[in-house]
Short mmCIF file of C-alpha atoms and ligand atoms in Angstrom, two decimals:
data_model
loop_
_atom_site.label_atom_id
_atom_site.label_comp_id
_atom_site.label_asym_id
_atom_site.label_seq_id
_atom_site.Cartn_x
_atom_site.Cartn_y
_atom_site.Cartn_z
CA MET A 1 0.00 0.00 0.00
CA LEU A 2 1.28 3.46 -0.82
CA VAL A 3 1.53 6.11 1.83
CA SER A 4 -0.78 9.01 1.18
CA THR A 5 0.72 12.43 0.64
CA GLU A 6 -1.55 13.59 3.43
CA ASN A 7 1.02 13.88 6.19
CA PRO A 8 -0.15 13.01 9.71
CA ALA A 9 2.43 15.52 10.97
CA ARG A 10 0.73 18.45 9.25
CA ARG A 11 0.90 21.40 11.58
CA PRO A 12 -1.55 24.29 11.81
CA SER A 13 0.03 27.03 9.72
CA GLY A 14 1.18 30.12 11.58
CA ASP A 15 1.85 28.17 14.77
CA PRO A 16 5.47 28.92 15.64
CA ARG A 17 5.58 27.09 19.00
CA PRO A 18 7.95 24.25 19.70
CA ASP A 19 5.77 21.21 19.74
CA LEU A 20 6.74 17.77 20.90
CA ALA A 21 3.62 16.26 19.39
CA PHE A 22 4.67 17.66 16.04
CA GLY A 23 8.05 15.94 16.27
CA VAL A 24 6.49 12.65 17.32
CA SER A 25 4.00 12.57 14.47
CA LEU A 26 6.63 13.75 11.98
CA ALA A 27 8.77 10.77 12.98
CA ALA A 28 5.77 8.46 12.58
CA GLY A 29 5.11 9.89 9.11
CA ALA A 30 8.75 9.43 8.09
CA LYS A 31 8.77 5.82 9.28
CA ALA A 32 5.55 5.14 7.40
CA VAL A 33 7.15 6.36 4.15
CA LEU A 34 10.23 4.18 4.70
CA ASP A 35 8.11 1.16 5.67
CA ALA A 36 6.02 1.52 2.52
CA ASN A 37 9.10 1.83 0.28
CA TRP A 38 10.96 -1.04 2.01
CA THR A 39 10.97 -4.13 -0.19
CA GLY A 40 12.37 -6.59 2.35
CA SER A 41 15.97 -6.16 1.17
CA PHE A 42 16.29 -2.54 0.03
CA THR A 43 14.31 0.70 -0.02
CA ARG A 44 12.91 2.13 -3.24
CA PRO A 45 13.63 5.87 -3.45
CA SER A 46 9.94 6.42 -4.12
CA PRO A 47 6.90 4.23 -4.76
CA ARG A 48 6.35 4.89 -8.47
CA LEU A 49 9.05 7.04 -10.02
CA TYR A 50 12.08 5.02 -8.86
CA PRO A 51 11.34 1.28 -8.49
CA HIS A 52 14.97 0.05 -8.15
CA GLN A 53 17.83 0.52 -5.66
CA TRP A 54 19.82 3.70 -6.12
CA ASN A 55 23.38 4.19 -4.96
CA TRP A 56 23.60 7.40 -2.92
CA ASP A 57 19.91 7.18 -1.97
CA SER A 58 20.73 3.98 -0.09
CA GLY A 59 23.55 5.72 1.76
CA PHE A 60 21.24 8.51 2.99
CA ILE A 61 18.47 6.02 3.71
CA ALA A 62 20.85 3.90 5.83
CA ILE A 63 21.81 7.02 7.80
CA GLY A 64 18.12 7.53 8.60
CA TYR A 65 17.65 3.86 9.51
CA ALA A 66 20.74 3.89 11.77
CA GLY A 67 18.78 5.17 14.77
CA TYR A 68 15.44 3.60 13.85
CA SER A 69 16.19 0.17 12.45
CA PRO A 70 19.91 -0.60 12.32
CA GLU A 71 19.15 -4.10 11.02
CA ARG A 72 17.48 -2.56 8.00
CA ALA A 73 20.35 -0.10 7.57
CA MET A 74 22.76 -3.03 7.31
CA THR A 75 20.53 -4.98 4.94
CA GLU A 76 20.11 -1.86 2.78
CA LEU A 77 23.87 -1.41 2.38
CA ARG A 78 24.55 -5.12 1.95
CA SER A 79 21.97 -5.22 -0.86
CA LEU A 80 23.51 -2.25 -2.62
CA PHE A 81 26.99 -3.77 -2.47
CA ARG A 82 25.69 -6.99 -4.01
CA GLY A 83 25.82 -4.92 -7.17
CA GLN A 84 29.44 -3.86 -6.68
CA TRP A 85 31.60 -4.44 -9.75
CA ARG A 86 34.86 -6.40 -9.76
CA ASN A 87 36.76 -3.15 -10.27
CA GLY A 88 35.19 -1.77 -7.07
CA MET A 89 32.63 0.51 -8.73
CA VAL A 90 29.26 0.69 -6.98
CA PRO A 91 26.73 1.21 -9.79
CA HIS A 92 24.24 4.03 -9.64
CA ILE A 93 21.30 1.60 -9.95
CA VAL A 94 20.93 -2.03 -8.90
CA PHE A 95 17.98 -3.68 -10.67
CA HIS A 96 17.02 -6.34 -8.11
CA HIS A 97 13.58 -6.95 -9.60
CA PRO A 98 12.21 -6.44 -13.09
CA SER A 99 10.02 -3.38 -13.51
CA ASP A 100 8.67 -1.79 -16.65
CA THR A 101 8.08 1.61 -15.08
CA TYR A 102 11.62 3.06 -15.30
CA PHE A 103 13.78 3.96 -18.26
CA PRO A 104 16.59 3.15 -18.97
CA ASP A 105 16.28 -0.42 -17.75
CA ALA A 106 18.86 -3.19 -17.23
CA ALA A 107 18.34 -4.30 -20.83
CA ASP A 108 19.21 -0.80 -22.05
CA TRP A 109 22.40 -0.70 -19.98
CA ARG A 110 23.60 -4.27 -20.77
CA ALA A 111 26.22 -3.95 -18.04
CA ASP A 112 27.07 -7.62 -18.59
CA ARG A 113 29.08 -6.51 -21.62
CA SER A 114 31.77 -5.47 -19.15
CA PRO A 115 34.07 -8.15 -17.70
CA ASP A 116 33.90 -6.13 -14.46
CA ALA A 117 30.14 -6.44 -13.98
CA PRO A 118 29.01 -8.74 -11.14
CA ASP A 119 27.51 -12.17 -11.83
CA GLY A 120 23.79 -12.67 -11.43
CA VAL A 121 22.93 -9.04 -10.55
CA PHE A 122 21.66 -6.47 -13.04
CA THR A 123 23.08 -2.99 -12.69
CA SER A 124 23.66 0.27 -14.54
CA GLY A 125 27.17 1.01 -15.81
CA ILE A 126 28.03 4.27 -14.03
CA THR A 127 28.37 5.34 -10.39
CA GLN A 128 27.13 8.09 -8.00
CA PRO A 129 28.57 10.15 -5.10
CA PRO A 130 30.30 7.72 -2.67
CA ILE A 131 28.47 8.47 0.58
CA HIS A 132 28.75 4.86 1.80
CA ALA A 133 31.70 5.00 4.22
CA THR A 134 29.87 7.88 5.89
CA ALA A 135 26.72 5.77 6.06
CA VAL A 136 28.54 2.70 7.43
CA ARG A 137 30.15 4.86 10.07
CA ALA A 138 26.76 6.31 11.06
CA VAL A 139 25.34 2.80 11.40
CA VAL A 140 28.30 1.55 13.40
CA GLU A 141 28.21 4.56 15.75
CA ARG A 142 24.52 4.40 16.42
CA ALA A 143 24.02 0.66 16.56
CA THR A 144 27.07 -0.33 18.60
CA ARG A 145 25.15 -1.10 21.74
CA LYS A 146 22.40 -3.00 20.03
CA LEU A 147 24.00 -5.29 17.50
CA ASP A 148 27.09 -7.11 16.41
CA VAL A 149 28.28 -4.20 14.30
CA LEU A 150 31.82 -5.46 14.22
CA ARG A 151 30.89 -8.28 11.88
CA PHE A 152 29.06 -5.83 9.64
CA LEU A 153 32.04 -3.50 9.65
CA GLU A 154 34.49 -6.30 8.88
CA GLU A 155 32.31 -7.33 5.98
CA MET A 156 31.82 -3.80 4.58
CA TYR A 157 35.30 -2.39 5.06
CA PRO A 158 37.03 -4.18 2.13
CA LYS A 159 34.11 -3.27 -0.12
CA LEU A 160 34.35 0.39 0.82
CA LEU A 161 38.09 0.33 0.32
CA ALA A 162 37.59 -1.25 -3.13
CA LEU A 163 35.14 1.53 -4.04
CA HIS A 164 37.57 4.27 -3.03
CA ARG A 165 40.41 2.50 -4.82
CA PHE A 166 38.28 2.38 -7.97
CA LEU A 167 37.74 6.14 -7.77
CA TYR A 168 41.42 6.94 -7.24
CA ARG A 169 42.71 4.36 -9.71
CA ASP A 170 40.20 4.42 -12.57
CA ARG A 171 38.62 7.84 -12.21
CA ASP A 172 41.69 9.92 -11.41
CA PRO A 173 43.85 9.25 -14.44
CA ASP A 174 46.16 12.19 -13.78
CA GLY A 175 46.58 11.31 -10.11
CA LEU A 176 45.40 14.76 -8.98
CA GLY A 177 43.27 13.49 -6.09
CA LEU A 178 39.96 14.26 -7.84
CA ALA A 179 37.52 11.77 -9.35
CA VAL A 180 36.09 12.43 -12.82
CA CYS A 181 32.36 12.07 -13.47
CA VAL A 182 31.53 11.01 -17.02
CA HIS A 183 27.74 11.37 -16.92
CA PRO A 184 25.50 13.97 -15.22
CA TRP A 185 23.70 11.05 -13.48
CA GLU A 186 27.01 10.24 -11.77
CA THR A 187 26.96 13.62 -10.06
CA GLY A 188 23.49 12.93 -8.60
CA ILE A 189 22.41 16.46 -9.57
CA ASP A 190 21.46 15.55 -13.09
CA ASN A 191 20.16 18.71 -14.77
CA SER A 192 21.97 21.26 -12.64
CA PRO A 193 22.65 24.45 -14.61
CA LYS A 194 26.30 23.63 -13.88
CA TRP A 195 26.20 21.03 -16.65
CA ASP A 196 24.36 23.01 -19.34
CA ARG A 197 27.42 24.05 -21.27
CA ALA A 198 29.40 20.82 -20.78
CA LEU A 199 26.40 18.82 -22.01
CA LEU A 200 26.33 20.66 -25.32
CA GLY A 201 29.45 18.68 -26.20
CA VAL A 202 27.45 15.45 -26.07
CA ASP A 203 25.86 16.26 -29.38
CA ALA A 204 28.94 14.76 -30.98
CA ALA A 205 28.45 14.47 -34.73
CA GLY A 206 28.28 10.91 -35.95
CA LEU A 207 26.58 9.48 -32.86
CA PRO A 208 23.38 7.57 -33.56
CA ILE A 209 20.14 9.21 -32.41
CA PRO A 210 19.29 7.55 -29.08
CA VAL A 211 15.96 5.87 -28.43
CA VAL A 212 14.43 7.73 -25.49
CA ARG A 213 11.36 6.18 -23.86
CA ARG A 214 10.73 8.52 -20.97
CA LYS A 215 8.56 6.99 -18.26
CA ASP A 216 9.26 9.63 -15.60
CA LEU A 217 6.81 12.02 -17.25
CA LEU A 218 3.94 9.61 -16.56
CA VAL A 219 4.49 10.29 -12.85
CA VAL A 220 5.78 13.87 -12.59
CA GLY A 221 4.95 16.97 -14.67
CA THR A 222 7.34 18.09 -17.40
CA ASP A 223 7.91 21.42 -15.66
CA GLN A 224 9.50 19.53 -12.74
CA ARG A 225 11.72 17.12 -14.68
CA PRO A 226 14.76 17.47 -17.01
CA ALA A 227 14.09 18.67 -20.56
CA ASP A 228 13.91 16.24 -23.51
CA ASP A 229 17.15 17.69 -24.88
CA ASP A 230 18.92 16.76 -21.65
CA TYR A 231 17.46 13.26 -21.72
CA ARG A 232 18.59 12.71 -25.26
CA ARG A 233 22.12 13.49 -24.18
CA TYR A 234 21.87 11.31 -21.05
CA ILE A 235 20.86 8.36 -23.20
CA GLN A 236 23.41 9.17 -25.87
CA LEU A 237 26.09 8.80 -23.19
CA VAL A 238 24.61 5.49 -22.04
CA ASP A 239 24.65 4.22 -25.64
CA LEU A 240 28.24 5.29 -26.01
CA PHE A 241 29.47 3.66 -22.78
CA ARG A 242 27.60 0.45 -23.62
CA SER A 243 29.24 0.37 -27.06
CA TRP A 244 32.62 0.65 -25.25
CA ASP A 245 31.68 -2.25 -22.92
CA TYR A 246 32.12 0.15 -19.99
CA ASP A 247 35.86 0.24 -20.46
CA GLN A 248 36.89 2.71 -17.75
CA PRO A 249 40.08 4.12 -19.33
CA ARG A 250 38.10 4.80 -22.50
CA MET A 251 35.16 6.37 -20.63
CA VAL A 252 37.51 8.68 -18.77
CA ARG A 253 39.52 9.59 -21.86
CA GLU A 254 36.82 9.81 -24.51
CA SER A 255 33.50 10.64 -22.90
CA PRO A 256 32.25 13.94 -24.34
CA PHE A 257 31.17 14.80 -20.79
CA GLN A 258 33.96 14.85 -18.17
CA VAL A 259 33.86 16.97 -15.04
CA TYR A 260 35.54 17.25 -11.68
CA ASP A 261 32.43 17.91 -9.62
CA VAL A 262 32.70 19.82 -6.35
CA LEU A 263 29.82 17.93 -4.75
CA PHE A 264 31.00 14.47 -5.80
CA ASN A 265 34.54 15.12 -4.61
CA SER A 266 33.34 16.69 -1.35
CA VAL A 267 31.35 13.55 -0.63
CA LEU A 268 34.42 11.45 -1.52
CA HIS A 269 36.70 13.50 0.72
CA ARG A 270 34.28 13.31 3.63
CA ALA A 271 33.93 9.56 3.04
CA ASN A 272 37.73 9.24 3.21
CA TRP A 273 37.66 10.76 6.70
CA ASP A 274 35.00 8.28 7.73
CA LEU A 275 36.85 5.39 6.10
CA LEU A 276 39.96 6.38 8.05
CA GLU A 277 38.00 6.19 11.28
CA LEU A 278 36.63 2.77 10.33
CA ALA A 279 40.15 1.56 9.49
CA ARG A 280 41.31 2.64 12.94
CA VAL A 281 38.48 0.72 14.60
CA LEU A 282 39.55 -2.42 12.75
CA GLY A 283 43.28 -1.83 13.19
CA GLU A 284 43.71 -1.76 9.39
CA PRO A 285 46.58 0.15 7.70
CA THR A 286 45.73 3.81 7.12
CA ALA A 287 48.59 5.15 4.97
CA GLU A 288 46.70 4.81 1.68
CA ILE A 289 43.64 6.65 3.00
CA ARG A 290 45.76 9.40 4.55
CA GLU A 291 47.45 9.86 1.19
CA TRP A 292 44.03 10.24 -0.52
CA LEU A 293 43.05 12.82 2.09
CA ARG A 294 46.25 14.76 1.53
CA LYS A 295 45.94 14.72 -2.25
CA THR A 296 42.27 15.61 -2.41
CA ALA A 297 42.59 18.47 0.10
CA GLY A 298 45.41 19.86 -2.04
CA ALA A 299 43.43 19.40 -5.25
CA PHE A 300 40.47 21.37 -3.88
CA GLU A 301 42.88 24.23 -3.32
CA THR A 302 44.76 23.94 -6.61
CA HIS A 303 42.07 22.86 -9.06
CA LEU A 304 38.64 23.74 -7.65
CA TRP A 305 39.13 26.93 -5.63
CA ASP A 306 38.39 29.87 -7.91
CA GLU A 307 40.18 32.99 -6.79
CA GLN A 308 38.16 35.20 -9.14
CA ASP A 309 34.82 34.18 -7.57
CA ARG A 310 36.28 33.20 -4.18
CA MET A 311 34.28 30.00 -4.46
CA TYR A 312 34.81 26.28 -5.15
CA HIS A 313 33.71 25.53 -8.68
CA SER A 314 33.48 22.30 -10.64
CA ARG A 315 35.75 22.00 -13.65
CA ASP A 316 34.99 20.89 -17.20
CA LEU A 317 37.83 18.64 -18.32
CA VAL A 318 36.86 18.81 -21.98
CA SER A 319 37.13 22.60 -22.19
CA GLY A 320 39.65 22.80 -19.33
CA GLN A 321 37.60 25.65 -17.81
CA PRO A 322 36.12 26.20 -14.35
CA ILE A 323 32.32 26.10 -14.33
CA ARG A 324 31.47 29.42 -12.68
CA VAL A 325 27.83 28.64 -11.93
CA HIS A 326 26.64 29.31 -8.39
CA THR A 327 24.74 26.29 -7.12
CA ALA A 328 24.26 24.69 -3.70
CA SER A 329 27.25 22.43 -4.46
CA CYS A 330 29.58 25.38 -3.88
CA ALA A 331 28.77 25.06 -0.14
CA VAL A 332 29.12 21.27 0.11
CA PRO A 333 32.93 21.35 0.72
CA LEU A 334 31.89 22.30 4.28
CA PHE A 335 30.63 18.74 4.67
CA ALA A 336 34.17 17.51 4.03
CA GLY A 337 35.90 20.13 6.18
CA VAL A 338 37.70 21.51 3.12
CA PRO A 339 37.62 25.33 3.55
CA ASP A 340 39.33 27.23 6.32
CA HIS A 341 37.17 29.38 8.60
CA ALA A 342 37.89 32.56 6.62
CA ARG A 343 36.13 31.10 3.58
CA VAL A 344 33.09 29.67 5.26
CA GLU A 345 31.01 32.83 5.54
CA ARG A 346 31.38 33.53 1.83
CA LEU A 347 30.48 29.96 0.91
CA VAL A 348 27.11 29.91 2.62
CA GLY A 349 26.22 33.60 3.00
CA GLY A 350 24.97 34.21 -0.51
CA PHE A 351 23.08 30.97 -0.89
CA PHE A 352 20.39 31.03 1.76
CA THR A 353 16.97 31.68 0.37
CA ALA A 354 13.86 33.27 1.80
CA CYS A 355 12.18 31.21 4.51
CA PRO A 356 8.87 29.88 3.18
CA PHE A 357 7.46 30.41 6.65
CA GLY A 358 8.36 34.10 6.79
CA GLU A 359 10.84 33.76 9.66
CA PRO A 360 14.28 34.42 8.17
CA ASP A 361 15.98 34.49 11.58
CA ARG A 362 14.65 31.09 12.50
CA CYS A 363 14.63 29.18 9.27
CA ALA A 364 16.48 29.02 5.98
CA SER A 365 17.44 26.63 3.26
CA VAL A 366 19.91 26.42 0.45
CA PRO A 367 18.14 26.03 -2.91
CA SER A 368 19.81 23.92 -5.57
CA TYR A 369 20.18 27.10 -7.62
CA HIS A 370 19.58 30.62 -6.45
CA GLU A 371 16.69 32.72 -7.75
CA SER A 372 19.06 35.58 -8.56
CA GLN A 373 20.83 33.44 -11.19
CA GLU A 374 20.10 33.16 -14.89
CA GLY A 375 18.02 30.15 -15.81
CA PHE A 376 16.58 29.65 -12.30
CA GLN A 377 13.38 27.59 -12.34
CA ALA A 378 11.59 27.35 -9.00
CA VAL A 379 9.92 23.99 -9.63
CA ASN A 380 12.37 22.25 -11.98
CA TYR A 381 14.40 19.48 -10.37
CA TRP A 382 18.03 20.60 -9.74
CA ARG A 383 17.48 24.09 -11.22
CA GLY A 384 15.99 25.85 -8.18
CA PRO A 385 14.14 23.59 -5.73
CA VAL A 386 15.38 22.72 -2.24
CA TRP A 387 16.66 19.17 -1.83
CA VAL A 388 16.85 17.60 1.61
CA ASN A 389 20.05 15.58 1.09
CA VAL A 390 22.09 18.58 -0.06
CA ASN A 391 20.75 20.73 2.79
CA TRP A 392 21.49 17.92 5.23
CA MET A 393 25.12 17.85 4.05
CA ILE A 394 25.39 21.63 4.42
CA TYR A 395 23.75 21.37 7.87
CA GLU A 396 26.35 18.78 8.86
CA GLY A 397 29.09 20.99 7.44
CA LEU A 398 27.94 24.06 9.36
CA ARG A 399 27.91 22.05 12.58
CA ARG A 400 31.41 20.88 11.85
CA TYR A 401 32.46 24.55 11.73
CA ARG A 402 30.48 25.25 14.94
CA LEU A 403 28.04 27.50 13.07
CA ILE A 404 25.26 26.07 15.14
CA ASP A 405 22.67 28.81 14.58
CA SER A 406 22.92 28.64 10.82
CA ALA A 407 22.84 24.86 10.95
CA ASP A 408 19.75 24.98 13.08
CA ARG A 409 17.97 27.34 10.72
CA ILE A 410 18.40 24.72 8.00
CA ARG A 411 17.26 21.92 10.26
CA ARG A 412 14.13 23.80 11.26
CA ASN A 413 13.25 24.60 7.68
CA LEU A 414 13.60 20.99 6.56
CA LEU A 415 11.47 19.68 9.42
CA ARG A 416 8.80 22.27 8.78
CA LEU A 417 8.73 21.61 5.06
CA ALA A 418 8.21 17.91 5.67
CA GLY A 419 5.69 18.65 8.41
CA GLN A 420 3.58 21.00 6.32
CA ALA A 421 3.92 19.58 2.85
CA GLY A 422 4.88 15.90 3.30
CA PHE A 423 8.03 13.94 2.42
CA TRP A 424 8.62 15.10 -1.13
CA GLU A 425 11.54 14.54 -3.44
CA TYR A 426 12.19 18.31 -3.54
CA TYR A 427 10.47 21.51 -2.49
CA HIS A 428 9.69 24.93 -3.90
CA PRO A 429 12.44 27.23 -2.58
CA THR A 430 10.18 29.96 -1.24
CA GLU A 431 6.80 28.29 -0.68
CA PRO A 432 5.96 25.33 1.57
CA ARG A 433 5.14 23.14 -1.41
CA GLY A 434 6.42 19.70 -2.35
CA LEU A 435 7.59 18.77 -5.86
CA GLY A 436 8.66 15.71 -7.85
CA SER A 437 7.70 12.43 -6.25
CA PRO A 438 5.75 12.21 -2.97
CA ASP A 439 6.78 9.74 -0.24
CA PHE A 440 10.45 10.07 -1.05
CA SER A 441 12.72 7.84 0.99
CA TRP A 442 15.84 9.95 1.59
CA THR A 443 13.66 12.90 2.63
CA ALA A 444 11.97 10.69 5.23
CA ALA A 445 15.26 9.12 6.34
CA LEU A 446 17.12 12.39 6.79
CA VAL A 447 14.13 13.97 8.58
CA LEU A 448 14.36 11.07 11.04
CA ASP A 449 18.06 11.74 11.45
CA LEU A 450 17.43 15.47 12.02
CA LEU A 451 14.70 14.76 14.54
CA GLY A 452 17.24 12.71 16.49
CA ARG A 453 19.57 15.72 16.71
CA GLY A 454 17.55 17.52 19.36
CA GLY A 455 14.05 18.69 20.07
CA TRP A 456 11.76 20.34 17.62
CA GLY A 457 11.55 24.16 17.71
C1 9WN B 1 18.71 9.16 -12.48
C2 9WN B 1 16.89 8.38 -7.30
C3 9WN B 1 17.68 9.33 -8.19
C4 9WN B 1 18.68 10.19 -7.38
C5 9WN B 1 19.28 11.30 -8.23
C6 9WN B 1 18.15 12.09 -8.86
C7 9WN B 1 17.26 11.17 -9.70
C8 9WN B 1 17.54 9.62 -11.62
C9 9WN B 1 16.38 10.05 -12.49
O1 9WN B 1 16.74 10.15 -8.88
O2 9WN B 1 18.04 10.66 -10.78
O3 9WN B 1 19.70 8.60 -11.65
O4 9WN B 1 15.79 9.17 -13.13
O5 9WN B 1 16.08 11.24 -12.58
O6 9WN B 1 18.66 13.13 -9.63
O7 9WN B 1 20.09 12.12 -7.41
O8 9WN B 1 19.70 9.38 -6.88
O9 9WN B 1 16.27 9.09 -6.28
#
């Protein structure tokens, strides 16, 4: 049964009081969404739009389960890593069950053409931001007293290490300490305005016209999803990688889309810190991880920090140029502890948007793309709306820098959005209105996590 979008935690509008009952029913609503999307071995991101297991979704979902159902958190991550490739890559989708409601499907990817693909599991042929060491650490920290987490950690650690090795070996051909993304889907922020220019290069002459059978538009309105032109290019890249049998050196050298993404590499850098901690728990060698940390910290400074804008910007490897587009990703290095204190104010200051509840001192959020920028679209996917996972990472980052008030403004806004509108995939940046898919798993999971960080109000 699907959970209704009618949220039991709906709160009378205009009521600013801290309210324990609100927090309790919000938690119940979040659990109901996760329970409905739980398949017995993994959690669908949403009931209709995304029927399979997604890579970074599962990481965020496990973080939410850590305090609620650590057993499920472990099963979630174990299921995802069943799809891990022999070269260490964790694919962006694992197709555990057949479904005809999502495109492109396992048969479109044909990942089995690669000698690296796992046996007996259908997957896509690209990856997503590597949040998993962070998720495993969250599970281990929160479940220690309840369960035999050591066994789980011993089982997961080599898999996490293999994933990070894949990124530094196969995705960092120049050894800079930054991983290359070869498809916008790998960045997790698919149609961000950051990629507009780089994607134009995917129209490479001589490529066959891809067959695009969009099924997303049967569930969500066109104004909230990527444009057809973007989709054509997404599928063109899939066709190309499939024709290369997912040969990594070729994908990294010849893909018409190649970027060093600030968000992806921030997640990787943060995950390295968490992996280091896990290695210490197990008494495993740490030199390799410390070397990754050293290199990536240096690379943020040398290759992603933009002195002209005083901002971290992604870089287009095809043109060799920085991508000077101001999106929420510019603030995500906080999550990894990259900037020094002098830079932090600048990184978040300009990004906060108006509080949909009219209380700017008490609540704020960071929209995927700011309304002051060219091409902003309030309801379209990664081109304006507020996403809970990105705000959660910025919240975590602000706490890391002891900017507790700013962090709490974000936390309050996210809880209120979910309370008033429901657990949506994304939200209008200035109105309490949900967008995309209802009953979205990582929204519910991260709301649960945020509720566990202190009282409501
Ligand atoms: C393509 C599942 C995924 C998220 C991504 C989000 C969206 C897929 C899509 O949904 O992407 O991977 O079909 O639009 O952009 O971040 O992991 O929730």
